[in-house]
Coordinates of C-alpha atoms and ligand atoms in Angstrom, one line a residue:
M14 CA 29.1 17.3 8.6
N15 CA 27.3 16.8 4.9
I16 CA 24.9 14.9 5.1
K17 CA 24.1 14.7 1.0
E18 CA 27.7 14.0 0.6
F19 CA 27.7 11.1 3.1
D20 CA 24.2 9.4 1.7
N21 CA 25.8 9.3 -1.7
E22 CA 28.7 8.2 -0.7
Y23 CA 28.1 5.0 1.8
I24 CA 24.4 4.4 0.7
A25 CA 23.7 2.0 -2.2
S26 CA 22.4 3.9 -5.0
T27 CA 19.3 2.6 -5.4
Y28 CA 17.2 5.9 -4.8
S29 CA 17.3 9.0 -6.5
R30 CA 16.4 11.2 -3.4
F31 CA 14.6 14.7 -3.9
P32 CA 17.5 17.3 -2.4
I33 CA 15.9 17.8 0.6
C34 CA 16.8 16.2 4.1
L35 CA 13.8 15.9 6.3
V36 CA 14.7 16.6 9.8
S37 CA 10.9 17.3 11.8
G38 CA 7.0 18.1 11.6
K39 CA 3.9 18.0 13.1
G40 CA 0.9 16.4 11.5
S41 CA 1.1 17.1 7.9
L42 CA 3.8 19.9 7.7
V43 CA 7.5 19.2 7.5
Y44 CA 10.7 20.6 8.3
D45 CA 14.0 20.4 6.3
D46 CA 17.5 20.8 7.9
E47 CA 17.5 24.4 6.9
G48 CA 13.9 24.9 8.5
K49 CA 11.9 26.0 4.8
E50 CA 8.7 24.0 5.8
Y51 CA 6.2 21.8 3.5
I52 CA 3.2 20.7 3.3
D53 CA 3.6 16.9 3.0
L54 CA 1.4 15.0 0.6
G55 CA 3.4 12.1 0.2
T56 CA 3.3 10.9 3.9
G57 CA 6.2 8.6 3.0
I58 CA 4.4 6.7 0.3
A59 CA 1.1 6.5 2.3
V60 CA 2.9 5.2 5.7
N61 CA 2.3 8.6 7.9
S62 CA -1.4 7.8 8.0
F63 CA -2.0 10.2 11.1
G64 CA 0.4 12.4 9.8
I65 CA 4.1 12.9 11.4
S66 CA 4.4 12.4 15.3
D67 CA 0.9 12.8 15.9
D68 CA 0.8 12.9 19.7
E69 CA -2.1 9.9 20.4
W70 CA 0.2 7.2 17.7
V71 CA 3.5 8.7 19.9
S72 CA 2.0 7.9 22.9
A73 CA 0.8 4.4 22.1
V74 CA 4.2 3.8 20.7
T75 CA 6.3 5.0 23.5
D76 CA 4.2 3.2 26.1
Q77 CA 4.6 0.2 24.7
L78 CA 8.7 1.2 24.0
T79 CA 9.1 2.0 27.8
K80 CA 7.5 -1.9 28.8
L81 CA 9.3 -4.3 26.6
Q82 CA 10.3 -3.5 22.5
H83 CA 10.6 -7.3 21.7
T84 CA 9.5 -10.4 22.4
S85 CA 10.0 -12.7 19.4
N86 CA 6.8 -15.0 18.6
L87 CA 8.1 -17.5 21.0
Y88 CA 6.2 -15.8 23.7
Y89 CA 2.8 -14.4 24.0
S90 CA 2.3 -11.0 23.8
E91 CA -0.5 -8.6 24.2
P92 CA -0.1 -5.9 21.3
C93 CA 0.0 -8.3 18.4
A94 CA -3.0 -10.5 19.7
L95 CA -5.0 -7.0 20.2
L96 CA -4.1 -6.1 16.7
A97 CA -4.8 -9.5 15.3
K98 CA -8.7 -9.6 16.7
V99 CA -9.9 -5.8 15.7
L100 CA -8.3 -6.5 12.1
C101 CA -10.0 -9.4 11.9
E102 CA -13.4 -8.7 13.7
R103 CA -13.1 -5.2 11.1
T104 CA -12.5 -7.6 8.2
G105 CA -14.5 -10.6 8.8
L106 CA -11.2 -12.4 7.9
K107 CA -10.2 -14.9 10.1
K108 CA -6.6 -15.1 11.3
V109 CA -3.5 -13.1 10.5
F110 CA 0.2 -13.8 10.1
F111 CA 2.3 -10.4 10.9
S112 CA 5.5 -9.4 8.9
N113 CA 7.5 -6.0 8.4
S114 CA 6.8 -4.6 5.3
G115 CA 4.7 -5.2 2.4
A116 CA 6.3 -7.2 -0.2
E117 CA 6.7 -10.1 3.4
A118 CA 3.0 -9.8 3.5
N119 CA 2.2 -10.7 0.2
E120 CA 5.1 -13.6 0.4
C121 CA 3.3 -14.7 3.0
A122 CA 0.1 -14.6 0.7
I123 CA 1.8 -15.9 -2.2
K124 CA 2.8 -19.2 0.1
V125 CA -0.6 -20.2 1.5
A126 CA -2.0 -19.8 -2.1
R127 CA 0.3 -22.1 -3.2
K128 CA -0.1 -24.5 -0.6
Y129 CA -3.9 -24.3 -0.5
G130 CA -3.6 -25.3 -4.3
E131 CA -2.2 -28.6 -3.7
I132 CA -4.3 -29.2 -1.1
T133 CA -7.5 -28.4 -3.3
K134 CA -6.3 -29.3 -6.1
G135 CA -3.4 -31.1 -6.3
E136 CA 0.6 -31.2 -7.1
G137 CA 1.7 -28.5 -9.2
Y138 CA -1.5 -26.2 -8.4
T139 CA 0.1 -23.1 -7.5
T140 CA 0.3 -20.5 -10.7
I141 CA -0.8 -17.0 -9.5
I142 CA -2.5 -14.8 -12.1
T143 CA -1.3 -11.1 -11.5
L144 CA -2.2 -7.8 -13.6
K145 CA -0.3 -6.2 -15.9
D146 CA 1.2 -3.0 -14.4
S147 CA 0.5 -4.5 -10.5
F148 CA 3.5 -4.0 -8.0
H149 CA 3.7 -6.3 -5.1
G150 CA 7.1 -5.7 -3.7
R151 CA 10.8 -6.0 -4.5
T152 CA 12.2 -10.0 -3.2
L153 CA 12.6 -12.4 -6.1
T154 CA 8.9 -13.7 -5.9
T155 CA 7.2 -10.3 -5.3
L156 CA 9.2 -9.1 -8.4
A157 CA 7.8 -12.4 -10.1
A158 CA 4.3 -11.2 -9.3
T159 CA 4.6 -7.7 -10.6
G160 CA 3.4 -7.5 -14.3
Q161 CA 5.8 -5.1 -15.4
D162 CA 9.3 -6.2 -17.3
V163 CA 11.0 -3.3 -16.4
F164 CA 11.4 -4.4 -12.6
H165 CA 12.2 -7.8 -14.1
K166 CA 14.9 -7.5 -15.7
D167 CA 18.1 -7.2 -14.1
F168 CA 17.3 -9.9 -11.5
L169 CA 16.5 -13.4 -13.5
P170 CA 15.4 -15.7 -13.2
L171 CA 12.8 -14.7 -11.0
T172 CA 10.2 -17.5 -9.1
D173 CA 7.9 -19.4 -11.4
G174 CA 4.5 -19.5 -11.4
F175 CA 3.2 -16.0 -12.2
V176 CA 1.2 -15.1 -15.3
Y177 CA 0.0 -11.9 -16.4
A178 CA -3.5 -10.5 -17.1
Q179 CA -4.5 -7.5 -18.2
A180 CA -6.2 -5.6 -15.8
N181 CA -10.0 -5.1 -16.2
S182 CA -10.3 -7.9 -18.8
I183 CA -12.1 -11.1 -17.3
D184 CA -11.7 -13.3 -20.9
D185 CA -7.6 -12.5 -20.3
V186 CA -8.1 -14.2 -16.6
K187 CA -10.0 -17.2 -17.9
K188 CA -8.1 -17.5 -20.5
L189 CA -4.9 -18.0 -18.3
A190 CA -7.3 -19.3 -15.8
G191 CA -7.2 -22.5 -18.5
E192 CA -4.1 -22.5 -20.2
N193 CA -2.5 -22.8 -16.5
K194 CA -2.6 -24.7 -13.0
C195 CA -4.1 -21.8 -11.0
C196 CA -4.3 -21.5 -7.0
A197 CA -4.9 -18.1 -7.1
V198 CA -5.6 -14.0 -8.6
M199 CA -3.8 -11.6 -7.0
F200 CA -4.4 -7.8 -7.6
E201 CA -4.7 -4.4 -6.1
V202 CA -8.1 -2.3 -6.2
V203 CA -6.1 0.5 -7.5
Q204 CA -2.7 -0.1 -9.2
G205 CA -0.8 2.2 -7.4
E206 CA 3.1 2.0 -8.5
G207 CA 1.0 1.7 -11.8
G208 CA -0.4 4.9 -12.0
V209 CA -3.4 4.8 -9.3
L210 CA -5.5 3.1 -11.4
P211 CA -8.7 1.9 -9.9
L212 CA -10.4 -1.6 -11.5
K213 CA -13.7 -1.5 -12.7
K214 CA -16.6 -2.5 -10.2
E215 CA -17.4 -5.2 -13.0
F216 CA -14.3 -6.7 -13.4
L217 CA -14.0 -7.5 -10.0
K218 CA -17.4 -8.6 -9.7
E219 CA -16.9 -11.3 -12.3
L220 CA -13.5 -12.0 -11.1
E221 CA -15.3 -12.8 -7.6
A222 CA -17.8 -14.8 -9.3
F223 CA -15.3 -16.9 -11.7
T224 CA -12.7 -17.4 -8.6
K225 CA -16.0 -19.0 -6.5
E226 CA -17.1 -21.4 -9.7
N227 CA -12.7 -22.5 -9.7
D228 CA -12.0 -22.3 -5.9
L229 CA -9.2 -20.1 -7.2
L230 CA -8.1 -17.6 -4.2
M231 CA -8.9 -13.9 -4.1
I232 CA -5.7 -12.0 -2.8
A233 CA -6.2 -8.3 -2.7
D234 CA -2.9 -6.4 -2.2
E235 CA -4.0 -4.2 0.2
V236 CA -0.1 -2.9 0.9
Q237 CA -0.9 1.0 -0.5
T238 CA -5.0 0.8 -0.2
G239 CA -5.5 -0.5 3.0
N240 CA -5.8 1.2 6.3
G241 CA -8.3 4.0 5.4
R242 CA -6.7 5.0 2.3
T243 CA -9.7 4.9 -0.6
G244 CA -12.4 5.5 1.9
E245 CA -12.9 2.5 3.4
L246 CA -11.1 1.0 6.0
Y247 CA -9.6 -1.7 3.3
G248 CA -10.1 -0.6 -0.6
Y249 CA -12.1 -3.5 -1.4
M250 CA -14.9 -3.0 0.9
N251 CA -15.3 -0.5 -2.0
F252 CA -16.4 -2.8 -4.9
G253 CA -18.8 -5.4 -2.8
I254 CA -16.3 -8.1 -3.3
T255 CA -15.2 -10.6 -0.1
P256 CA -11.3 -11.7 -0.8
D257 CA -10.2 -15.1 0.4
I258 CA -6.2 -13.3 1.9
V259 CA -5.7 -9.5 2.2
S260 CA -2.2 -8.3 2.8
T261 CA -1.3 -4.8 4.3
A262 CA 1.3 -2.6 4.9
K263 CA 2.5 0.8 4.7
G264 CA -0.2 3.2 6.8
L265 CA -1.1 0.4 8.7
G266 CA 1.8 1.5 11.5
G267 CA 2.1 4.4 11.3
G268 CA 4.9 5.3 10.0
L269 CA 6.3 1.7 11.8
P270 CA 7.1 -0.9 9.4
I271 CA 4.4 -4.1 10.1
G272 CA 3.2 -6.1 7.3
A273 CA -0.2 -8.4 7.6
T274 CA -1.4 -11.2 5.8
M275 CA -5.1 -11.7 6.3
M276 CA -6.8 -15.3 5.7
G277 CA -10.3 -16.0 5.4
E278 CA -12.1 -19.0 6.1
K279 CA -11.2 -21.0 3.0
V280 CA -7.7 -20.6 3.6
R281 CA -7.6 -19.9 8.0
D282 CA -6.2 -23.0 8.8
I283 CA -3.7 -23.4 5.7
L284 CA -0.5 -22.6 8.1
K285 CA 0.8 -24.6 10.6
P286 CA 3.2 -24.9 13.3
S287 CA 6.7 -23.9 11.7
M288 CA 5.7 -23.5 7.7
H289 CA 6.1 -19.7 8.3
G290 CA 7.9 -17.1 10.3
S291 CA 9.5 -13.8 11.4
T292 CA 12.2 -12.9 14.0
F293 CA 10.5 -9.1 13.9
G294 CA 6.9 -10.4 12.6
G295 CA 4.2 -8.8 15.1
N296 CA 7.2 -6.5 17.0
P297 CA 5.0 -5.2 19.7
V298 CA 5.8 -1.4 18.9
C299 CA 4.7 -1.5 16.1
C300 CA 1.6 -3.8 17.1
A301 CA 1.0 -1.5 19.6
G302 CA 1.1 1.8 16.9
A303 CA -1.0 0.0 14.4
L304 CA -3.8 -0.8 17.3
N305 CA -4.2 2.9 17.7
I306 CA -4.1 3.8 14.0
I307 CA -6.6 1.2 13.0
E308 CA -8.9 2.2 15.9
R309 CA -8.9 5.4 14.9
I310 CA -9.5 4.8 11.1
D311 CA -13.9 4.8 12.2
G312 CA -16.9 6.1 10.2
K313 CA -16.0 9.2 11.4
L314 CA -12.3 9.0 9.8
L315 CA -13.8 7.8 6.8
A316 CA -16.4 10.0 5.9
D317 CA -13.8 12.9 6.4
V318 CA -11.8 10.9 3.9
K319 CA -14.1 10.8 1.3
K320 CA -15.1 14.2 1.2
K321 CA -11.6 15.3 1.0
S322 CA -11.0 13.3 -1.8
E323 CA -14.2 14.7 -3.6
L324 CA -13.0 18.4 -2.9
I325 CA -9.3 17.5 -4.7
F326 CA -11.1 15.7 -7.4
S327 CA -13.7 18.9 -7.9
E328 CA -10.6 21.1 -7.4
L329 CA -8.3 19.2 -10.0
E330 CA -10.6 17.6 -12.7
G331 CA -11.1 20.2 -15.4
A332 CA -8.2 22.6 -14.2
K333 CA -5.8 24.4 -16.7
G334 CA -2.9 22.3 -16.9
I335 CA -4.6 18.8 -16.0
K336 CA -4.9 16.4 -18.6
S337 CA -7.2 13.6 -16.1
V338 CA -7.3 12.5 -12.7
S339 CA -7.5 9.0 -11.2
G340 CA -7.8 7.0 -7.8
L341 CA -10.2 6.9 -5.0
G342 CA -9.7 8.4 -1.3
L343 CA -6.9 9.8 -0.6
M344 CA -4.7 8.3 -3.2
I345 CA -4.8 10.5 -6.4
G346 CA -2.8 10.4 -9.6
I347 CA -2.6 14.0 -11.8
E348 CA -1.5 13.4 -15.3
C349 CA -0.8 17.1 -16.3
E350 CA 0.6 18.5 -19.8
R351 CA 4.0 19.0 -18.5
P352 CA 6.2 16.4 -17.2
A353 CA 5.4 15.0 -13.8
D354 CA 9.2 15.8 -12.5
E355 CA 8.8 20.0 -13.3
I356 CA 5.4 19.6 -11.5
V357 CA 6.9 17.3 -8.7
K358 CA 10.1 19.8 -8.4
E359 CA 7.9 23.4 -8.6
C360 CA 5.8 21.9 -5.7
R361 CA 9.0 21.2 -3.6
E362 CA 10.3 24.7 -4.1
K363 CA 6.9 26.0 -3.3
G364 CA 6.7 24.4 0.1
V365 CA 4.3 21.1 -1.2
L366 CA 5.7 17.5 -1.0
V367 CA 4.2 15.7 -4.0
I368 CA 5.5 12.2 -5.5
K369 CA 5.3 10.2 -8.8
A370 CA 3.6 7.1 -9.9
K371 CA 4.9 6.2 -13.1
Q372 CA 4.3 10.0 -15.0
K373 CA 1.7 10.9 -12.9
V374 CA 1.7 13.6 -10.2
R375 CA 0.3 11.2 -6.8
L376 CA -1.4 12.4 -3.8
L377 CA -1.0 10.6 -0.7
P378 CA -2.0 13.5 2.1
A379 CA -2.5 12.3 5.9
L380 CA -5.9 10.7 6.6
N381 CA -6.5 13.3 9.0
I382 CA -4.7 16.5 6.9
E383 CA -6.5 20.0 7.8
I384 CA -8.7 21.0 5.5
E385 CA -7.1 24.3 5.4
L386 CA -4.0 23.0 4.3
L387 CA -5.2 20.4 1.7
K388 CA -6.5 23.6 0.3
K389 CA -3.8 25.6 0.4
A390 CA -1.6 22.7 -1.0
I391 CA -3.9 22.1 -4.0
N392 CA -4.0 25.8 -4.6
V393 CA -0.3 25.7 -5.3
L394 CA -0.2 22.2 -7.1
K395 CA -3.0 24.1 -9.6
E396 CA -1.2 27.2 -9.9
I397 CA 2.4 25.4 -10.9
C398 CA 0.2 22.6 -13.4
A399 CA -1.6 25.6 -15.1
K400 CA 1.6 27.4 -16.2
Ligands
PLP527 C1 4.3 -0.9 -1.5 C2 3.8 -1.7 -2.2 C3 4.5 -3.3 -2.2 C4 5.9 -3.4 -1.5 O1 5.8 -2.8 0.1 P1 7.3 -2.8 0.6 O2 6.5 -2.1 2.1 O3 8.3 -2.0 0.1 O4 7.9 -3.9 1.0 C5 3.5 -4.1 -2.0 N1 2.3 -3.9 -2.8 C6 2.1 -2.7 -3.1 C7 0.8 -2.5 -3.9 C8 2.9 -1.3 -2.9 O5 1.9 -0.4 -3.3

């Protein structure tokens, strides 16, 4: 059986995969079909928050799996209610809509914002300002929200109603808000796919003041930055701002597909019966996994994430062959002198899995990666960058 041949023959050619087939793992170690071991610094793009096949998470998920795997949203069910309660208590947001991916979590945020604009300002107040170099998903509407032309060009016409401001330019946001009938501003506090670029705190504070004054919603896309990744439960918490809507996915389920759109006071009651829905959304198995993940992202774990982040920055900043290091917490982008593709390939050959963001090497290790493994992987990376 040749997995690579079957895959190339039968799976849509949208992915340029790395040439290895992963079969199993434990924690931050993963093995391919030839038994080769790797230290995983990518976690399936910030998804496996507590690494691979984590015991506590596995038992939370399998306990639910042996009880009931799916109910539909026609019935009440414990895991999604408990998860929503914990998310609201930990963020101060008021209500949650569950879906199955980041793009869907953003779709819901966009729907809520449009409806809010119409109710509070009138017909047509539905334009959302997003930022250049942002990434919000692959559906036609979240592609439209994504401020990068390369993602748009093959799929025109996209959904109307998005305009793009320069990141960190409050003047640009104000200008666009003046020229369009707007309802919201949507942003990632650290632009992930755009190159692991944190927004400036000053910009976010000005944005908060401006949106409050003008009754525009602040939507934080925390699909990648959420769930402990940045050293706080949600990335916005690093910046002292309070968004009206927070969307998340990736790391929330610890490896199972789940998206969540959390709605604050202003928009808690925008969604009414039958206005939105999802067959799989709030799936009990995914919610049981997510509940386990969220409950374990406590003060101690977050302090560890920050410590590991400091270690990575101090090891890599100024190291030979490294031009710059950006990011927040365990979401890190490295600009190397050599092409990122070469670094990623050589790391893989030496048993370390890293990924890319634009032309940077991107690190997204498990939140609980053992410090010794992290150090070992960073040393490999440093040696390869120095070549
Ligand atoms: C990955 C990502 C998305 C899309 O998530 P999917 O689960 O792939 O739909 C949206 N926004 C941000 C910031 C992301 O990093």
